[in-house]
Amino acid sequence: MSYLTRIAACGLLLSLSVGAPSANRADEPAVAKLDAPANNETPAASPGERDEKAVIADLRDAKEKLSAAMPSISAIGDADFRKESGAKLIPLVQHTSDLLKELAALEKDDEVHQGLNDDRCQYLALLVALGDDNAATVLEKDAAGAKNVGAKSALAVGRWWRNSKDAAAQEKILAAVAEMAKADPSSDKLLQTLEIMARVGAANDELAIKVVQVIRKSMTGDAAKRIAAELDPNGALRELLDKPLVVAGRTTAGKSLTTADLKGKVVLVDFWATWCGPCNAEIPRVKDLYKTYHAKGLEIVGVDCDSDDDTVNAFTKDKDMPWTQLRDESQSEEPWHPLAKQWGVSGIPTMFLLDKKGVLRDVDARDGTDAKIAKLLAE
């Protein structure tokens, strides 16, 4: 990943240097450039041209000064910080960008050359955020190429940060990036761009969530799934809200159950396991809910995450839990219920509420469960 994704994740400007690898440089050549000892293989400089060793030394110095002036990348999303520190930061970032351009010009390997240019785009993004119109012009020119995702992404990130207090402007920026994501769903650069936008500088929480939704809906691959889950663990669940949902499967008695047969009932779906301490703590409350509302139209369906039927059946009999429990035979190998995995339930206990029409109305029904059930029964 590029340096921006790393520092956005850890909150420190640790990799703001030519040494940070870009997404497309699997062998991290720029790191080697900085860390390898000098040798006789460095190309000789042309007349009036500095050699790589001199440029890299200057880059190290520039990186140290910039890191001291902006120790956290999250600061760039703060309008007050940009206003107070912009005059000091712009020449430092510009100098670093110029050095990267100089080093790229000396590089003979096409892949490393492109990587250095991609790194420079990220510094230009910082300049755009700080209000440098020249940097925006450079990126706009580079972004004119249909395949120059690096420049387009950097321009979007810079403008996103620049508009950290303007939700309307950020909506338009996100819409443009979302179109890019649809067209190129496997792009590492676009995934990094969206992650940065979600982590740093969103005008409000709702916009940050919208960025994650773009990742979840448009980007492909395990990295996209991991990042979306990390940024918004309950996002996949929220997407199920206000839509019909059928909970169906094998019961611990070896029979079948589907909530499609429970229309006209309010259904509490409880994802749990006998080995789960918080789940056990909830049992008395769930039993009280069943006792209070079952005769009025409440049904409870347990989605159990244990590895065998006997454990569940013995436990529920001992605890006097009369409602049906679902457990799939595949759980003998992996206890987590397939429905929990399918719907993005990342922790238990988790409770859903289905209304009388079978529409999912709540994915966080542990909070205010009693009142929520009463309201749905009254509808």
mmCIF file of N, CA and C in Angstrom, residues 147-234:
data_model
loop_
_atom_site.group_PDB
_atom_site.id
_atom_site.type_symbol
_atom_site.label_atom_id
_atom_site.label_comp_id
_atom_site.label_asym_id
_atom_site.label_seq_id
_atom_site.Cartn_x
_atom_site.Cartn_y
_atom_site.Cartn_z
ATOM 1 N N LYS A 147 -6.154 6.620 -18.285
ATOM 2 C CA LYS A 147 -5.680 5.547 -17.424
ATOM 3 C C LYS A 147 -4.849 6.036 -16.240
ATOM 4 N N ASN A 148 -4.745 7.348 -16.071
ATOM 5 C CA ASN A 148 -3.912 7.859 -14.990
ATOM 6 C C ASN A 148 -4.701 7.901 -13.691
ATOM 7 N N VAL A 149 -4.917 6.720 -13.113
ATOM 8 C CA VAL A 149 -5.710 6.615 -11.891
ATOM 9 C C VAL A 149 -5.011 7.291 -10.729
ATOM 10 N N GLY A 150 -3.669 7.230 -10.704
ATOM 11 C CA GLY A 150 -2.930 7.833 -9.601
ATOM 12 C C GLY A 150 -3.192 9.321 -9.479
ATOM 13 N N ALA A 151 -3.112 10.041 -10.581
ATOM 14 C CA ALA A 151 -3.340 11.485 -10.559
ATOM 15 C C ALA A 151 -4.791 11.810 -10.242
ATOM 16 N N LYS A 152 -5.720 11.057 -10.839
ATOM 17 C CA LYS A 152 -7.141 11.297 -10.569
ATOM 18 C C LYS A 152 -7.463 11.062 -9.098
ATOM 19 N N SER A 153 -6.897 9.993 -8.551
ATOM 20 C CA SER A 153 -7.144 9.676 -7.148
ATOM 21 C C SER A 153 -6.562 10.739 -6.239
ATOM 22 N N ALA A 154 -5.338 11.163 -6.532
ATOM 23 C CA ALA A 154 -4.697 12.180 -5.701
ATOM 24 C C ALA A 154 -5.459 13.490 -5.744
ATOM 25 N N LEU A 155 -5.944 13.852 -6.911
ATOM 26 C CA LEU A 155 -6.716 15.090 -7.036
ATOM 27 C C LEU A 155 -7.997 15.004 -6.213
ATOM 28 N N ALA A 156 -8.649 13.853 -6.260
ATOM 29 C CA ALA A 156 -9.878 13.670 -5.485
ATOM 30 C C ALA A 156 -9.604 13.753 -3.994
ATOM 31 N N VAL A 157 -8.527 13.117 -3.533
ATOM 32 C CA VAL A 157 -8.185 13.144 -2.115
ATOM 33 C C VAL A 157 -7.851 14.562 -1.662
ATOM 34 N N GLY A 158 -7.055 15.261 -2.465
ATOM 35 C CA GLY A 158 -6.696 16.631 -2.111
ATOM 36 C C GLY A 158 -7.919 17.523 -1.981
ATOM 37 N N ARG A 159 -8.834 17.392 -2.919
ATOM 38 C CA ARG A 159 -10.060 18.207 -2.869
ATOM 39 C C ARG A 159 -10.973 17.766 -1.731
ATOM 40 N N TRP A 160 -10.983 16.485 -1.430
ATOM 41 C CA TRP A 160 -11.766 15.981 -0.295
ATOM 42 C C TRP A 160 -11.296 16.635 0.995
ATOM 43 N N TRP A 161 -9.994 16.628 1.215
ATOM 44 C CA TRP A 161 -9.445 17.269 2.414
ATOM 45 C C TRP A 161 -9.722 18.768 2.417
ATOM 46 N N ARG A 162 -9.539 19.384 1.253
ATOM 47 C CA ARG A 162 -9.726 20.823 1.150
ATOM 48 C C ARG A 162 -11.144 21.229 1.541
ATOM 49 N N ASN A 163 -12.102 20.353 1.276
ATOM 50 C CA ASN A 163 -13.515 20.649 1.540
ATOM 51 C C ASN A 163 -14.036 19.929 2.778
ATOM 52 N N SER A 164 -13.199 19.801 3.776
ATOM 53 C CA SER A 164 -13.572 19.046 4.976
ATOM 54 C C SER A 164 -14.724 19.668 5.757
ATOM 55 N N LYS A 165 -15.080 20.901 5.426
ATOM 56 C CA LYS A 165 -16.233 21.533 6.076
ATOM 57 C C LYS A 165 -17.388 21.774 5.101
ATOM 58 N N ASP A 166 -17.289 21.205 3.916
ATOM 59 C CA ASP A 166 -18.303 21.428 2.891
ATOM 60 C C ASP A 166 -18.857 20.081 2.437
ATOM 61 N N ALA A 167 -19.918 19.640 3.094
ATOM 62 C CA ALA A 167 -20.486 18.323 2.801
ATOM 63 C C ALA A 167 -20.998 18.230 1.370
ATOM 64 N N ALA A 168 -21.579 19.302 0.854
ATOM 65 C CA ALA A 168 -22.112 19.282 -0.508
ATOM 66 C C ALA A 168 -20.995 19.066 -1.527
ATOM 67 N N ALA A 169 -19.880 19.752 -1.334
ATOM 68 C CA ALA A 169 -18.743 19.590 -2.245
ATOM 69 C C ALA A 169 -18.192 18.172 -2.161
ATOM 70 N N GLN A 170 -18.128 17.639 -0.953
ATOM 71 C CA GLN A 170 -17.611 16.279 -0.799
ATOM 72 C C GLN A 170 -18.548 15.247 -1.415
ATOM 73 N N GLU A 171 -19.847 15.492 -1.391
ATOM 74 C CA GLU A 171 -20.795 14.587 -2.047
ATOM 75 C C GLU A 171 -20.451 14.448 -3.532
ATOM 76 N N LYS A 172 -20.134 15.567 -4.184
ATOM 77 C CA LYS A 172 -19.799 15.551 -5.605
ATOM 78 C C LYS A 172 -18.473 14.827 -5.852
ATOM 79 N N ILE A 173 -17.506 15.054 -4.974
ATOM 80 C CA ILE A 173 -16.208 14.387 -5.108
ATOM 81 C C ILE A 173 -16.384 12.884 -4.970
ATOM 82 N N LEU A 174 -17.164 12.480 -3.978
ATOM 83 C CA LEU A 174 -17.399 11.053 -3.758
ATOM 84 C C LEU A 174 -18.133 10.424 -4.936
ATOM 85 N N ALA A 175 -19.085 11.143 -5.506
ATOM 86 C CA ALA A 175 -19.825 10.613 -6.647
ATOM 87 C C ALA A 175 -18.893 10.330 -7.811
ATOM 88 N N ALA A 176 -17.924 11.221 -8.029
ATOM 89 C CA ALA A 176 -16.964 11.026 -9.120
ATOM 90 C C ALA A 176 -16.063 9.827 -8.853
ATOM 91 N N VAL A 177 -15.606 9.690 -7.613
ATOM 92 C CA VAL A 177 -14.753 8.551 -7.267
ATOM 93 C C VAL A 177 -15.542 7.249 -7.344
ATOM 94 N N ALA A 178 -16.813 7.296 -6.955
ATOM 95 C CA ALA A 178 -17.654 6.104 -7.021
ATOM 96 C C ALA A 178 -17.798 5.615 -8.464
ATOM 97 N N GLU A 179 -17.908 6.544 -9.411
ATOM 98 C CA GLU A 179 -17.977 6.162 -10.826
ATOM 99 C C GLU A 179 -16.676 5.511 -11.270
ATOM 100 N N MET A 180 -15.562 6.034 -10.791
ATOM 101 C CA MET A 180 -14.268 5.428 -11.105
ATOM 102 C C MET A 180 -14.187 4.013 -10.538
ATOM 103 N N ALA A 181 -14.716 3.830 -9.324
ATOM 104 C CA ALA A 181 -14.677 2.518 -8.680
ATOM 105 C C ALA A 181 -15.515 1.509 -9.447
ATOM 106 N N LYS A 182 -16.664 1.933 -9.952
ATOM 107 C CA LYS A 182 -17.502 1.033 -10.747
ATOM 108 C C LYS A 182 -16.777 0.582 -12.011
ATOM 109 N N ALA A 183 -16.029 1.515 -12.607
ATOM 110 C CA ALA A 183 -15.336 1.214 -13.853
ATOM 111 C C ALA A 183 -14.077 0.375 -13.636
ATOM 112 N N ASP A 184 -13.502 0.463 -12.439
ATOM 113 C CA ASP A 184 -12.236 -0.240 -12.171
ATOM 114 C C ASP A 184 -12.275 -0.824 -10.761
ATOM 115 N N PRO A 185 -13.122 -1.818 -10.518
ATOM 116 C CA PRO A 185 -13.391 -2.314 -9.159
ATOM 117 C C PRO A 185 -12.220 -3.028 -8.490
ATOM 118 N N SER A 186 -11.203 -3.404 -9.245
ATOM 119 C CA SER A 186 -10.070 -4.114 -8.651
ATOM 120 C C SER A 186 -8.856 -3.211 -8.417
ATOM 121 N N SER A 187 -9.007 -1.909 -8.629
ATOM 122 C CA SER A 187 -7.878 -0.981 -8.521
ATOM 123 C C SER A 187 -7.428 -0.787 -7.076
ATOM 124 N N ASP A 188 -6.167 -1.085 -6.813
ATOM 125 C CA ASP A 188 -5.602 -0.838 -5.484
ATOM 126 C C ASP A 188 -5.600 0.649 -5.160
ATOM 127 N N LYS A 189 -5.275 1.474 -6.150
ATOM 128 C CA LYS A 189 -5.201 2.916 -5.913
ATOM 129 C C LYS A 189 -6.553 3.488 -5.515
ATOM 130 N N LEU A 190 -7.603 3.041 -6.194
ATOM 131 C CA LEU A 190 -8.937 3.539 -5.857
ATOM 132 C C LEU A 190 -9.375 3.048 -4.482
ATOM 133 N N LEU A 191 -9.025 1.822 -4.157
ATOM 134 C CA LEU A 191 -9.356 1.307 -2.825
ATOM 135 C C LEU A 191 -8.652 2.123 -1.760
ATOM 136 N N GLN A 192 -7.381 2.426 -1.983
ATOM 137 C CA GLN A 192 -6.633 3.252 -1.033
ATOM 138 C C GLN A 192 -7.235 4.646 -0.929
ATOM 139 N N THR A 193 -7.624 5.201 -2.072
ATOM 140 C CA THR A 193 -8.230 6.532 -2.083
ATOM 141 C C THR A 193 -9.501 6.562 -1.241
ATOM 142 N N LEU A 194 -10.348 5.577 -1.425
ATOM 143 C CA LEU A 194 -11.603 5.517 -0.666
ATOM 144 C C LEU A 194 -11.336 5.309 0.818
ATOM 145 N N GLU A 195 -10.350 4.477 1.151
ATOM 146 C CA GLU A 195 -10.027 4.276 2.569
ATOM 147 C C GLU A 195 -9.552 5.574 3.199
ATOM 148 N N ILE A 196 -8.702 6.313 2.494
ATOM 149 C CA ILE A 196 -8.206 7.596 3.002
ATOM 150 C C ILE A 196 -9.368 8.568 3.216
ATOM 151 N N MET A 197 -10.279 8.631 2.245
ATOM 152 C CA MET A 197 -11.423 9.536 2.350
ATOM 153 C C MET A 197 -12.296 9.178 3.550
ATOM 154 N N ALA A 198 -12.451 7.877 3.816
ATOM 155 C CA ALA A 198 -13.263 7.453 4.959
ATOM 156 C C ALA A 198 -12.600 7.794 6.275
ATOM 157 N N ARG A 199 -11.271 7.698 6.302
ATOM 158 C CA ARG A 199 -10.547 7.886 7.567
ATOM 159 C C ARG A 199 -10.248 9.338 7.895
ATOM 160 N N VAL A 200 -10.008 10.154 6.881
ATOM 161 C CA VAL A 200 -9.492 11.507 7.133
ATOM 162 C C VAL A 200 -10.288 12.553 6.369
ATOM 163 N N GLY A 201 -10.846 13.495 7.092
ATOM 164 C CA GLY A 201 -11.375 14.707 6.482
ATOM 165 C C GLY A 201 -12.826 14.703 6.066
ATOM 166 N N ALA A 202 -13.598 13.663 6.357
ATOM 167 C CA ALA A 202 -15.016 13.681 5.989
ATOM 168 C C ALA A 202 -15.733 14.792 6.752
ATOM 169 N N ALA A 203 -16.626 15.478 6.061
ATOM 170 C CA ALA A 203 -17.337 16.597 6.684
ATOM 171 C C ALA A 203 -18.251 16.140 7.811
ATOM 172 N N ASN A 204 -18.726 14.893 7.745
ATOM 173 C CA ASN A 204 -19.571 14.350 8.810
ATOM 174 C C ASN A 204 -19.510 12.828 8.769
ATOM 175 N N ASP A 205 -20.042 12.203 9.800
ATOM 176 C CA ASP A 205 -19.999 10.738 9.895
ATOM 177 C C ASP A 205 -20.786 10.071 8.778
ATOM 178 N N GLU A 206 -21.881 10.699 8.375
ATOM 179 C CA GLU A 206 -22.713 10.117 7.322
ATOM 180 C C GLU A 206 -21.924 9.985 6.019
ATOM 181 N N LEU A 207 -21.107 10.990 5.710
ATOM 182 C CA LEU A 207 -20.302 10.929 4.492
ATOM 183 C C LEU A 207 -19.235 9.845 4.593
ATOM 184 N N ALA A 208 -18.630 9.711 5.751
ATOM 185 C CA ALA A 208 -17.629 8.661 5.935
ATOM 186 C C ALA A 208 -18.254 7.289 5.702
ATOM 187 N N ILE A 209 -19.478 7.099 6.187
ATOM 188 C CA ILE A 209 -20.182 5.832 5.984
ATOM 189 C C ILE A 209 -20.487 5.626 4.503
ATOM 190 N N LYS A 210 -20.846 6.693 3.803
ATOM 191 C CA LYS A 210 -21.127 6.586 2.372
ATOM 192 C C LYS A 210 -19.889 6.144 1.600
ATOM 193 N N VAL A 211 -18.729 6.614 2.029
ATOM 194 C CA VAL A 211 -17.487 6.181 1.381
ATOM 195 C C VAL A 211 -17.320 4.673 1.542
ATOM 196 N N VAL A 212 -17.561 4.181 2.748
ATOM 197 C CA VAL A 212 -17.423 2.744 3.000
ATOM 198 C C VAL A 212 -18.433 1.956 2.179
ATOM 199 N N GLN A 213 -19.608 2.509 1.998
ATOM 200 C CA GLN A 213 -20.619 1.837 1.185
ATOM 201 C C GLN A 213 -20.159 1.682 -0.258
ATOM 202 N N VAL A 214 -19.424 2.661 -0.756
ATOM 203 C CA VAL A 214 -18.864 2.553 -2.106
ATOM 204 C C VAL A 214 -17.854 1.404 -2.155
ATOM 205 N N ILE A 215 -17.014 1.309 -1.120
ATOM 206 C CA ILE A 215 -16.056 0.199 -1.057
ATOM 207 C C ILE A 215 -16.795 -1.127 -1.057
ATOM 208 N N ARG A 216 -17.812 -1.215 -0.209
ATOM 209 C CA ARG A 216 -18.532 -2.484 -0.047
ATOM 210 C C ARG A 216 -19.288 -2.874 -1.326
ATOM 211 N N LYS A 217 -19.855 -1.897 -2.021
ATOM 212 C CA LYS A 217 -20.690 -2.203 -3.175
ATOM 213 C C LYS A 217 -19.910 -2.308 -4.485
ATOM 214 N N SER A 218 -18.806 -1.557 -4.599
ATOM 215 C CA SER A 218 -18.138 -1.464 -5.898
ATOM 216 C C SER A 218 -16.783 -2.138 -5.974
ATOM 217 N N MET A 219 -16.017 -2.135 -4.881
ATOM 218 C CA MET A 219 -14.662 -2.673 -4.946
ATOM 219 C C MET A 219 -14.674 -4.183 -4.708
ATOM 220 N N THR A 220 -13.801 -4.881 -5.388
ATOM 221 C CA THR A 220 -13.746 -6.336 -5.282
ATOM 222 C C THR A 220 -12.464 -6.774 -4.583
ATOM 223 N N GLY A 221 -12.466 -8.010 -4.107
ATOM 224 C CA GLY A 221 -11.270 -8.578 -3.499
ATOM 225 C C GLY A 221 -11.334 -8.615 -1.989
ATOM 226 N N ASP A 222 -10.479 -9.454 -1.408
ATOM 227 C CA ASP A 222 -10.451 -9.629 0.040
ATOM 228 C C ASP A 222 -10.056 -8.353 0.774
ATOM 229 N N ALA A 223 -9.141 -7.582 0.190
ATOM 230 C CA ALA A 223 -8.703 -6.344 0.855
ATOM 231 C C ALA A 223 -9.865 -5.377 1.015
ATOM 232 N N ALA A 224 -10.701 -5.271 -0.008
ATOM 233 C CA ALA A 224 -11.858 -4.373 0.063
ATOM 234 C C ALA A 224 -12.823 -4.825 1.150
ATOM 235 N N LYS A 225 -13.067 -6.134 1.245
ATOM 236 C CA LYS A 225 -13.958 -6.655 2.273
ATOM 237 C C LYS A 225 -13.389 -6.377 3.664
ATOM 238 N N ARG A 226 -12.090 -6.588 3.816
ATOM 239 C CA ARG A 226 -11.454 -6.378 5.122
ATOM 240 C C ARG A 226 -11.532 -4.914 5.534
ATOM 241 N N ILE A 227 -11.223 -4.017 4.606
ATOM 242 C CA ILE A 227 -11.227 -2.588 4.919
ATOM 243 C C ILE A 227 -12.639 -2.110 5.245
ATOM 244 N N ALA A 228 -13.616 -2.553 4.473
ATOM 245 C CA ALA A 228 -15.002 -2.154 4.740
ATOM 246 C C ALA A 228 -15.451 -2.634 6.111
ATOM 247 N N ALA A 229 -15.097 -3.868 6.454
ATOM 248 C CA ALA A 229 -15.478 -4.412 7.762
ATOM 249 C C ALA A 229 -14.777 -3.677 8.889
ATOM 250 N N GLU A 230 -13.537 -3.284 8.659
ATOM 251 C CA GLU A 230 -12.779 -2.569 9.684
ATOM 252 C C GLU A 230 -13.313 -1.160 9.900
ATOM 253 N N LEU A 231 -13.642 -0.477 8.801
ATOM 254 C CA LEU A 231 -14.105 0.901 8.897
ATOM 255 C C LEU A 231 -15.538 1.006 9.403
ATOM 256 N N ASP A 232 -16.357 0.027 9.043
ATOM 257 C CA ASP A 232 -17.778 0.079 9.412
ATOM 258 C C ASP A 232 -18.278 -1.342 9.658
ATOM 259 N N PRO A 233 -17.998 -1.896 10.845
ATOM 260 C CA PRO A 233 -18.331 -3.300 11.121
ATOM 261 C C PRO A 233 -19.799 -3.641 10.910
ATOM 262 N N ASN A 234 -20.696 -2.683 11.140
ATOM 263 C CA ASN A 234 -22.129 -2.971 11.027
ATOM 264 C C ASN A 234 -22.730 -2.527 9.696
#
